[in-house]
PDB file of C-alpha atoms in Angstrom:
ATOM      1  CA  UNK A   1      76.447  69.458 -44.518  1.00  0.00           C
ATOM      2  CA  UNK A   2      78.022  69.756 -47.966  1.00  0.00           C
ATOM      3  CA  UNK A   3      74.675  69.160 -49.708  1.00  0.00           C
ATOM      4  CA  UNK A   4      72.961  71.659 -47.407  1.00  0.00           C
ATOM      5  CA  UNK A   5      75.606  74.311 -48.164  1.00  0.00           C
ATOM      6  CA  UNK A   6      75.239  73.744 -51.930  1.00  0.00           C
ATOM      7  CA  UNK A   7      71.439  73.913 -51.652  1.00  0.00           C
ATOM      8  CA  UNK A   8      71.563  77.210 -49.763  1.00  0.00           C
ATOM      9  CA  UNK A   9      73.933  78.674 -52.382  1.00  0.00           C
ATOM     10  CA  UNK A  10      71.644  77.502 -55.197  1.00  0.00           C
ATOM     11  CA  UNK A  11      68.590  78.909 -53.409  1.00  0.00           C
ATOM     12  CA  UNK A  12      70.205  82.346 -53.371  1.00  0.00           C
ATOM     13  CA  UNK A  13      71.116  82.014 -57.034  1.00  0.00           C
ATOM     14  CA  UNK A  14      67.771  80.654 -58.243  1.00  0.00           C
ATOM     15  CA  UNK A  15      65.646  82.440 -55.614  1.00  0.00           C
ATOM     16  CA  UNK A  16      63.805  79.530 -54.015  1.00  0.00           C
ATOM     17  CA  UNK A  17      63.086  78.445 -50.428  1.00  0.00           C
ATOM     18  CA  UNK A  18      65.893  76.054 -49.371  1.00  0.00           C
ATOM     19  CA  UNK A  19      64.068  74.613 -46.315  1.00  0.00           C
ATOM     20  CA  UNK A  20      62.146  71.794 -48.117  1.00  0.00           C
ATOM     21  CA  UNK A  21      65.250  70.585 -49.952  1.00  0.00           C
ATOM     22  CA  UNK A  22      67.535  70.792 -46.902  1.00  0.00           C
ATOM     23  CA  UNK A  23      65.076  68.808 -44.762  1.00  0.00           C
ATOM     24  CA  UNK A  24      64.622  66.220 -47.515  1.00  0.00           C
ATOM     25  CA  UNK A  25      68.404  65.923 -47.915  1.00  0.00           C
ATOM     26  CA  UNK A  26      68.832  65.329 -44.171  1.00  0.00           C
ATOM     27  CA  UNK A  27      66.275  62.509 -44.184  1.00  0.00           C
ATOM     28  CA  UNK A  28      67.564  60.932 -47.404  1.00  0.00           C
ATOM     29  CA  UNK A  29      71.221  61.120 -46.305  1.00  0.00           C
ATOM     30  CA  UNK A  30      70.435  59.321 -43.048  1.00  0.00           C
ATOM     31  CA  UNK A  31      68.320  56.723 -44.842  1.00  0.00           C
ATOM     32  CA  UNK A  32      71.124  56.103 -47.319  1.00  0.00           C
ATOM     33  CA  UNK A  33      73.562  55.702 -44.446  1.00  0.00           C
ATOM     34  CA  UNK A  34      71.420  53.048 -42.789  1.00  0.00           C
ATOM     35  CA  UNK A  35      70.717  51.089 -45.980  1.00  0.00           C
ATOM     36  CA  UNK A  36      74.066  49.361 -46.498  1.00  0.00           C
ATOM     37  CA  UNK A  37      76.944  47.982 -44.464  1.00  0.00           C
ATOM     38  CA  UNK A  38      79.296  50.707 -45.715  1.00  0.00           C
ATOM     39  CA  UNK A  39      76.723  53.499 -45.476  1.00  0.00           C
ATOM     40  CA  UNK A  40      77.801  54.659 -42.015  1.00  0.00           C
ATOM     41  CA  UNK A  41      80.611  53.785 -39.546  1.00  0.00           C
ATOM     42  CA  UNK A  42      78.184  52.163 -37.022  1.00  0.00           C
ATOM     43  CA  UNK A  43      77.039  49.783 -39.780  1.00  0.00           C
ATOM     44  CA  UNK A  44      80.646  48.795 -40.451  1.00  0.00           C
ATOM     45  CA  UNK A  45      81.248  48.251 -36.719  1.00  0.00           C
ATOM     46  CA  UNK A  46      78.111  46.119 -36.314  1.00  0.00           C
ATOM     47  CA  UNK A  47      78.761  44.136 -39.502  1.00  0.00           C
ATOM     48  CA  UNK A  48      82.411  43.336 -38.803  1.00  0.00           C
ATOM     49  CA  UNK A  49      81.934  42.653 -35.077  1.00  0.00           C
ATOM     50  CA  UNK A  50      78.946  40.338 -35.515  1.00  0.00           C
ATOM     51  CA  UNK A  51      79.904  38.780 -38.845  1.00  0.00           C
ATOM     52  CA  UNK A  52      77.131  40.161 -41.049  1.00  0.00           C
ATOM     53  CA  UNK A  53      77.608  40.635 -44.786  1.00  0.00           C
ATOM     54  CA  UNK A  54      76.744  43.444 -47.189  1.00  0.00           C
ATOM     55  CA  UNK A  55      73.780  41.368 -48.395  1.00  0.00           C
ATOM     56  CA  UNK A  56      72.490  41.015 -44.817  1.00  0.00           C
ATOM     57  CA  UNK A  57      72.202  44.788 -44.530  1.00  0.00           C
ATOM     58  CA  UNK A  58      70.613  45.190 -47.970  1.00  0.00           C
ATOM     59  CA  UNK A  59      67.939  42.591 -47.232  1.00  0.00           C
ATOM     60  CA  UNK A  60      67.138  43.997 -43.765  1.00  0.00           C
ATOM     61  CA  UNK A  61      67.887  47.694 -43.220  1.00  0.00           C
ATOM     62  CA  UNK A  62      68.082  48.282 -46.988  1.00  0.00           C
ATOM     63  CA  UNK A  63      64.454  47.313 -47.572  1.00  0.00           C
ATOM     64  CA  UNK A  64      63.234  49.488 -44.694  1.00  0.00           C
ATOM     65  CA  UNK A  65      65.367  52.427 -45.863  1.00  0.00           C
ATOM     66  CA  UNK A  66      64.027  52.064 -49.423  1.00  0.00           C
ATOM     67  CA  UNK A  67      60.405  52.202 -48.255  1.00  0.00           C
ATOM     68  CA  UNK A  68      61.148  55.141 -45.934  1.00  0.00           C
ATOM     69  CA  UNK A  69      62.901  56.960 -48.792  1.00  0.00           C
ATOM     70  CA  UNK A  70      59.817  56.781 -51.009  1.00  0.00           C
ATOM     71  CA  UNK A  71      57.569  57.897 -48.123  1.00  0.00           C
ATOM     72  CA  UNK A  72      59.898  60.825 -47.273  1.00  0.00           C
ATOM     73  CA  UNK A  73      60.129  62.088 -50.864  1.00  0.00           C
ATOM     74  CA  UNK A  74      56.352  61.879 -51.355  1.00  0.00           C
ATOM     75  CA  UNK A  75      55.725  63.568 -47.985  1.00  0.00           C
ATOM     76  CA  UNK A  76      58.009  66.533 -48.702  1.00  0.00           C
ATOM     77  CA  UNK A  77      56.688  66.897 -52.235  1.00  0.00           C
ATOM     78  CA  UNK A  78      53.134  67.143 -50.862  1.00  0.00           C
ATOM     79  CA  UNK A  79      53.925  69.134 -47.708  1.00  0.00           C
ATOM     80  CA  UNK A  80      55.858  71.820 -49.617  1.00  0.00           C
ATOM     81  CA  UNK A  81      54.098  71.728 -52.971  1.00  0.00           C
ATOM     82  CA  UNK A  82      53.083  75.398 -52.692  1.00  0.00           C
ATOM     83  CA  UNK A  83      56.686  76.500 -52.106  1.00  0.00           C
ATOM     84  CA  UNK A  84      57.980  74.237 -54.886  1.00  0.00           C
ATOM     85  CA  UNK A  85      55.337  75.478 -57.331  1.00  0.00           C
ATOM     86  CA  UNK A  86      56.073  79.116 -56.417  1.00  0.00           C
ATOM     87  CA  UNK A  87      59.806  78.554 -56.927  1.00  0.00           C
ATOM     88  CA  UNK A  88      59.214  76.939 -60.324  1.00  0.00           C
ATOM     89  CA  UNK A  89      56.968  79.824 -61.415  1.00  0.00           C
ATOM     90  CA  UNK A  90      59.429  82.466 -60.199  1.00  0.00           C
ATOM     91  CA  UNK A  91      62.276  80.873 -62.153  1.00  0.00           C
ATOM     92  CA  UNK A  92      60.317  80.232 -65.354  1.00  0.00           C
ATOM     93  CA  UNK A  93      62.396  81.373 -68.298  1.00  0.00           C
ATOM     94  CA  UNK A  94      65.349  82.296 -66.064  1.00  0.00           C
ATOM     95  CA  UNK A  95      68.709  81.623 -67.669  1.00  0.00           C
ATOM     96  CA  UNK A  96      71.492  80.879 -65.243  1.00  0.00           C
ATOM     97  CA  UNK A  97      75.162  80.997 -66.154  1.00  0.00           C
ATOM     98  CA  UNK A  98      77.140  78.344 -64.361  1.00  0.00           C
ATOM     99  CA  UNK A  99      80.903  78.926 -63.991  1.00  0.00           C
ATOM    100  CA  UNK A 100      83.311  76.668 -65.828  1.00  0.00           C
ATOM    101  CA  UNK A 101      84.763  74.113 -63.319  1.00  0.00           C
ATOM    102  CA  UNK A 102      88.220  74.631 -64.818  1.00  0.00           C
ATOM    103  CA  UNK A 103      88.167  78.214 -63.545  1.00  0.00           C
ATOM    104  CA  UNK A 104      88.459  76.893 -59.978  1.00  0.00           C
ATOM    105  CA  UNK A 105      91.708  75.055 -60.779  1.00  0.00           C
ATOM    106  CA  UNK A 106      94.522  77.525 -60.222  1.00  0.00           C
ATOM    107  CA  UNK A 107      97.366  74.992 -60.090  1.00  0.00           C
ATOM    108  CA  UNK A 108      96.910  72.030 -62.471  1.00  0.00           C
ATOM    109  CA  UNK A 109      99.953  70.172 -61.107  1.00  0.00           C
ATOM    110  CA  UNK A 110      98.624  70.222 -57.545  1.00  0.00           C
ATOM    111  CA  UNK A 111      95.148  69.347 -58.836  1.00  0.00           C
ATOM    112  CA  UNK A 112      96.464  66.212 -60.586  1.00  0.00           C
ATOM    113  CA  UNK A 113      98.489  65.223 -57.494  1.00  0.00           C
ATOM    114  CA  UNK A 114      95.425  65.679 -55.293  1.00  0.00           C
ATOM    115  CA  UNK A 115      93.304  63.501 -57.610  1.00  0.00           C
ATOM    116  CA  UNK A 116      95.927  60.726 -57.597  1.00  0.00           C
ATOM    117  CA  UNK A 117      96.186  60.847 -53.803  1.00  0.00           C
ATOM    118  CA  UNK A 118      92.406  60.754 -53.465  1.00  0.00           C
ATOM    119  CA  UNK A 119      92.174  57.655 -55.676  1.00  0.00           C
ATOM    120  CA  UNK A 120      94.912  55.985 -53.641  1.00  0.00           C
ATOM    121  CA  UNK A 121      92.978  56.777 -50.466  1.00  0.00           C
ATOM    122  CA  UNK A 122      90.183  54.473 -51.617  1.00  0.00           C
ATOM    123  CA  UNK A 123      92.449  51.418 -51.481  1.00  0.00           C
ATOM    124  CA  UNK A 124      95.291  52.380 -49.156  1.00  0.00           C
ATOM    125  CA  UNK A 125      95.467  52.928 -45.427  1.00  0.00           C
ATOM    126  CA  UNK A 126      95.041  56.365 -43.892  1.00  0.00           C
ATOM    127  CA  UNK A 127      98.580  56.457 -42.486  1.00  0.00           C
ATOM    128  CA  UNK A 128     100.162  55.949 -45.922  1.00  0.00           C
ATOM    129  CA  UNK A 129      97.945  58.613 -47.469  1.00  0.00           C
ATOM    130  CA  UNK A 130      98.961  61.058 -44.738  1.00  0.00           C
ATOM    131  CA  UNK A 131     102.647  60.472 -45.491  1.00  0.00           C
ATOM    132  CA  UNK A 132     102.113  60.892 -49.263  1.00  0.00           C
ATOM    133  CA  UNK A 133     100.138  64.090 -48.719  1.00  0.00           C
ATOM    134  CA  UNK A 134     102.849  65.615 -46.525  1.00  0.00           C
ATOM    135  CA  UNK A 135     105.563  64.627 -49.040  1.00  0.00           C
ATOM    136  CA  UNK A 136     103.737  65.959 -52.103  1.00  0.00           C
ATOM    137  CA  UNK A 137     102.732  69.185 -50.382  1.00  0.00           C
ATOM    138  CA  UNK A 138     105.781  69.656 -48.172  1.00  0.00           C
ATOM    139  CA  UNK A 139     105.533  73.439 -48.345  1.00  0.00           C
ATOM    140  CA  UNK A 140     102.068  73.269 -46.745  1.00  0.00           C
ATOM    141  CA  UNK A 141     102.929  70.486 -44.256  1.00  0.00           C
ATOM    142  CA  UNK A 142     102.859  72.734 -41.171  1.00  0.00           C
ATOM    143  CA  UNK A 143      99.499  74.182 -42.135  1.00  0.00           C
ATOM    144  CA  UNK A 144      98.076  70.685 -42.814  1.00  0.00           C
ATOM    145  CA  UNK A 145      99.295  69.362 -39.447  1.00  0.00           C
ATOM    146  CA  UNK A 146      97.918  72.410 -37.624  1.00  0.00           C
ATOM    147  CA  UNK A 147      94.573  71.950 -39.373  1.00  0.00           C
ATOM    148  CA  UNK A 148      94.007  68.465 -37.938  1.00  0.00           C
ATOM    149  CA  UNK A 149      91.139  68.409 -35.439  1.00  0.00           C
ATOM    150  CA  UNK A 150      93.121  66.875 -32.570  1.00  0.00           C
ATOM    151  CA  UNK A 151      90.377  67.561 -30.022  1.00  0.00           C
ATOM    152  CA  UNK A 152      87.908  65.370 -31.924  1.00  0.00           C
ATOM    153  CA  UNK A 153      90.511  62.625 -32.418  1.00  0.00           C
ATOM    154  CA  UNK A 154      91.375  62.589 -28.716  1.00  0.00           C
ATOM    155  CA  UNK A 155      87.672  62.655 -27.858  1.00  0.00           C
ATOM    156  CA  UNK A 156      86.995  59.493 -29.881  1.00  0.00           C
ATOM    157  CA  UNK A 157      90.138  57.781 -28.572  1.00  0.00           C
ATOM    158  CA  UNK A 158      88.974  58.502 -25.020  1.00  0.00           C
ATOM    159  CA  UNK A 159      85.468  57.219 -25.745  1.00  0.00           C
ATOM    160  CA  UNK A 160      86.746  53.916 -27.102  1.00  0.00           C
ATOM    161  CA  UNK A 161      89.082  53.547 -24.116  1.00  0.00           C
ATOM    162  CA  UNK A 162      86.107  54.070 -21.789  1.00  0.00           C
ATOM    163  CA  UNK A 163      84.029  51.533 -23.745  1.00  0.00           C
ATOM    164  CA  UNK A 164      86.881  49.003 -23.511  1.00  0.00           C
ATOM    165  CA  UNK A 165      87.164  49.651 -19.776  1.00  0.00           C
ATOM    166  CA  UNK A 166      83.431  49.114 -19.263  1.00  0.00           C
ATOM    167  CA  UNK A 167      83.619  45.832 -21.154  1.00  0.00           C
ATOM    168  CA  UNK A 168      86.648  44.541 -19.238  1.00  0.00           C
ATOM    169  CA  UNK A 169      85.212  45.466 -15.817  1.00  0.00           C
ATOM    170  CA  UNK A 170      81.916  43.696 -16.527  1.00  0.00           C
ATOM    171  CA  UNK A 171      79.713  46.800 -16.496  1.00  0.00           C
ATOM    172  CA  UNK A 172      78.290  46.004 -19.934  1.00  0.00           C
ATOM    173  CA  UNK A 173      77.391  42.487 -18.752  1.00  0.00           C
ATOM    174  CA  UNK A 174      75.554  44.048 -15.787  1.00  0.00           C
ATOM    175  CA  UNK A 175      73.617  46.279 -18.177  1.00  0.00           C
ATOM    176  CA  UNK A 176      72.653  43.257 -20.283  1.00  0.00           C
ATOM    177  CA  UNK A 177      71.540  41.340 -17.178  1.00  0.00           C
ATOM    178  CA  UNK A 178      69.477  44.323 -16.017  1.00  0.00           C
ATOM    179  CA  UNK A 179      67.708  44.572 -19.395  1.00  0.00           C
ATOM    180  CA  UNK A 180      67.065  40.814 -19.326  1.00  0.00           C
ATOM    181  CA  UNK A 181      65.506  40.958 -15.848  1.00  0.00           C
ATOM    182  CA  UNK A 182      63.477  44.039 -16.768  1.00  0.00           C
ATOM    183  CA  UNK A 183      61.965  42.286 -19.788  1.00  0.00           C
ATOM    184  CA  UNK A 184      61.434  38.932 -18.078  1.00  0.00           C
ATOM    185  CA  UNK A 185      62.397  37.023 -21.218  1.00  0.00           C
ATOM    186  CA  UNK A 186      59.921  38.888 -23.440  1.00  0.00           C
ATOM    187  CA  UNK A 187      61.698  39.290 -26.786  1.00  0.00           C
ATOM    188  CA  UNK A 188      59.370  42.065 -27.989  1.00  0.00           C
ATOM    189  CA  UNK A 189      60.075  44.108 -24.856  1.00  0.00           C
ATOM    190  CA  UNK A 190      63.835  43.641 -25.380  1.00  0.00           C
ATOM    191  CA  UNK A 191      63.584  44.863 -28.960  1.00  0.00           C
ATOM    192  CA  UNK A 192      61.713  47.983 -27.817  1.00  0.00           C
ATOM    193  CA  UNK A 193      64.204  48.684 -25.016  1.00  0.00           C
ATOM    194  CA  UNK A 194      67.256  48.239 -27.274  1.00  0.00           C
ATOM    195  CA  UNK A 195      65.574  50.398 -29.922  1.00  0.00           C
ATOM    196  CA  UNK A 196      64.671  53.268 -27.598  1.00  0.00           C
ATOM    197  CA  UNK A 197      67.948  53.168 -25.658  1.00  0.00           C
ATOM    198  CA  UNK A 198      69.702  53.485 -29.020  1.00  0.00           C
ATOM    199  CA  UNK A 199      67.446  56.339 -30.118  1.00  0.00           C
ATOM    200  CA  UNK A 200      67.838  58.376 -26.925  1.00  0.00           C
ATOM    201  CA  UNK A 201      71.513  57.648 -26.221  1.00  0.00           C
ATOM    202  CA  UNK A 202      72.699  58.299 -29.781  1.00  0.00           C
ATOM    203  CA  UNK A 203      71.119  61.758 -29.641  1.00  0.00           C
ATOM    204  CA  UNK A 204      73.479  62.586 -26.755  1.00  0.00           C
ATOM    205  CA  UNK A 205      76.515  60.365 -27.407  1.00  0.00           C
ATOM    206  CA  UNK A 206      78.061  59.961 -30.852  1.00  0.00           C
ATOM    207  CA  UNK A 207      76.598  56.941 -32.645  1.00  0.00           C
ATOM    208  CA  UNK A 208      80.014  55.356 -33.400  1.00  0.00           C
ATOM    209  CA  UNK A 209      81.170  54.717 -29.796  1.00  0.00           C
ATOM    210  CA  UNK A 210      77.568  53.950 -28.853  1.00  0.00           C
ATOM    211  CA  UNK A 211      77.439  51.166 -31.469  1.00  0.00           C
ATOM    212  CA  UNK A 212      80.753  49.815 -30.163  1.00  0.00           C
ATOM    213  CA  UNK A 213      79.313  49.868 -26.611  1.00  0.00           C
ATOM    214  CA  UNK A 214      76.042  48.142 -27.468  1.00  0.00           C
ATOM    215  CA  UNK A 215      77.607  45.225 -29.387  1.00  0.00           C
ATOM    216  CA  UNK A 216      78.865  43.368 -26.274  1.00  0.00           C
ATOM    217  CA  UNK A 217      75.603  44.271 -24.497  1.00  0.00           C
ATOM    218  CA  UNK A 218      73.383  42.592 -27.105  1.00  0.00           C
ATOM    219  CA  UNK A 219      75.816  39.670 -27.415  1.00  0.00           C
ATOM    220  CA  UNK A 220      75.557  39.043 -23.666  1.00  0.00           C
ATOM    221  CA  UNK A 221      71.795  39.614 -23.703  1.00  0.00           C
ATOM    222  CA  UNK A 222      71.415  37.086 -26.517  1.00  0.00           C
ATOM    223  CA  UNK A 223      73.544  34.489 -24.682  1.00  0.00           C
ATOM    224  CA  UNK A 224      71.791  34.965 -21.322  1.00  0.00           C
ATOM    225  CA  UNK A 225      68.225  34.989 -22.646  1.00  0.00           C
ATOM    226  CA  UNK A 226      68.682  32.526 -25.519  1.00  0.00           C
ATOM    227  CA  UNK A 227      67.430  35.052 -28.091  1.00  0.00           C
ATOM    228  CA  UNK A 228      68.570  35.127 -31.714  1.00  0.00           C
ATOM    229  CA  UNK A 229      71.368  37.706 -31.936  1.00  0.00           C
ATOM    230  CA  UNK A 230      70.208  38.771 -35.406  1.00  0.00           C
ATOM    231  CA  UNK A 231      66.952  40.102 -33.963  1.00  0.00           C
ATOM    232  CA  UNK A 232      68.697  42.308 -31.399  1.00  0.00           C
ATOM    233  CA  UNK A 233      71.364  43.414 -33.903  1.00  0.00           C
TER     234      UNK A 233
END
């Protein structure tokens, strides 16, 4: 979203069609997210729950994402070459003045504090960072607390509670058994079903709780059918 917003702003400044770049950014951002274990939260969930390493993701999803990245860039370059050429011609010889980044810093003390807190956030837990933020910016504490998206937080908490309930009541095992019976032990059919269930369901349900839901399903499916868990994962 951030890249798309920047692209739209630049398109207005440099007078070019933002659609090709925004579409390319969407594809490339999703490919980058799938390439590594830390690229997206579902990858982290799958990796930690099933014991896969960073190298496992690089050598599997990373290779596929790399090939898809090249294909996507070439496709968009060819599909929108007229628009890209027109934009380049329209901006030939155009001199653009970019604002000095320091002009955006109105309070250097708060800027330095924010940078320090951000660096700490890389290595420290979220709870500690929240406390430090509220202490350093005590005057804005009420506004910060009010700005938290509690609805989204409660939504995710509820989803994970539901997933835990489904696992404890054996519903996920029933789903795995149903998939196993449907495929009749055919590993290729299982791969297709897991793939398409993931594709359709994650377009309706957020991919993070969906990944958490599917992990016990594929674990059970692997145990019941005697299929390598790595293939289903």
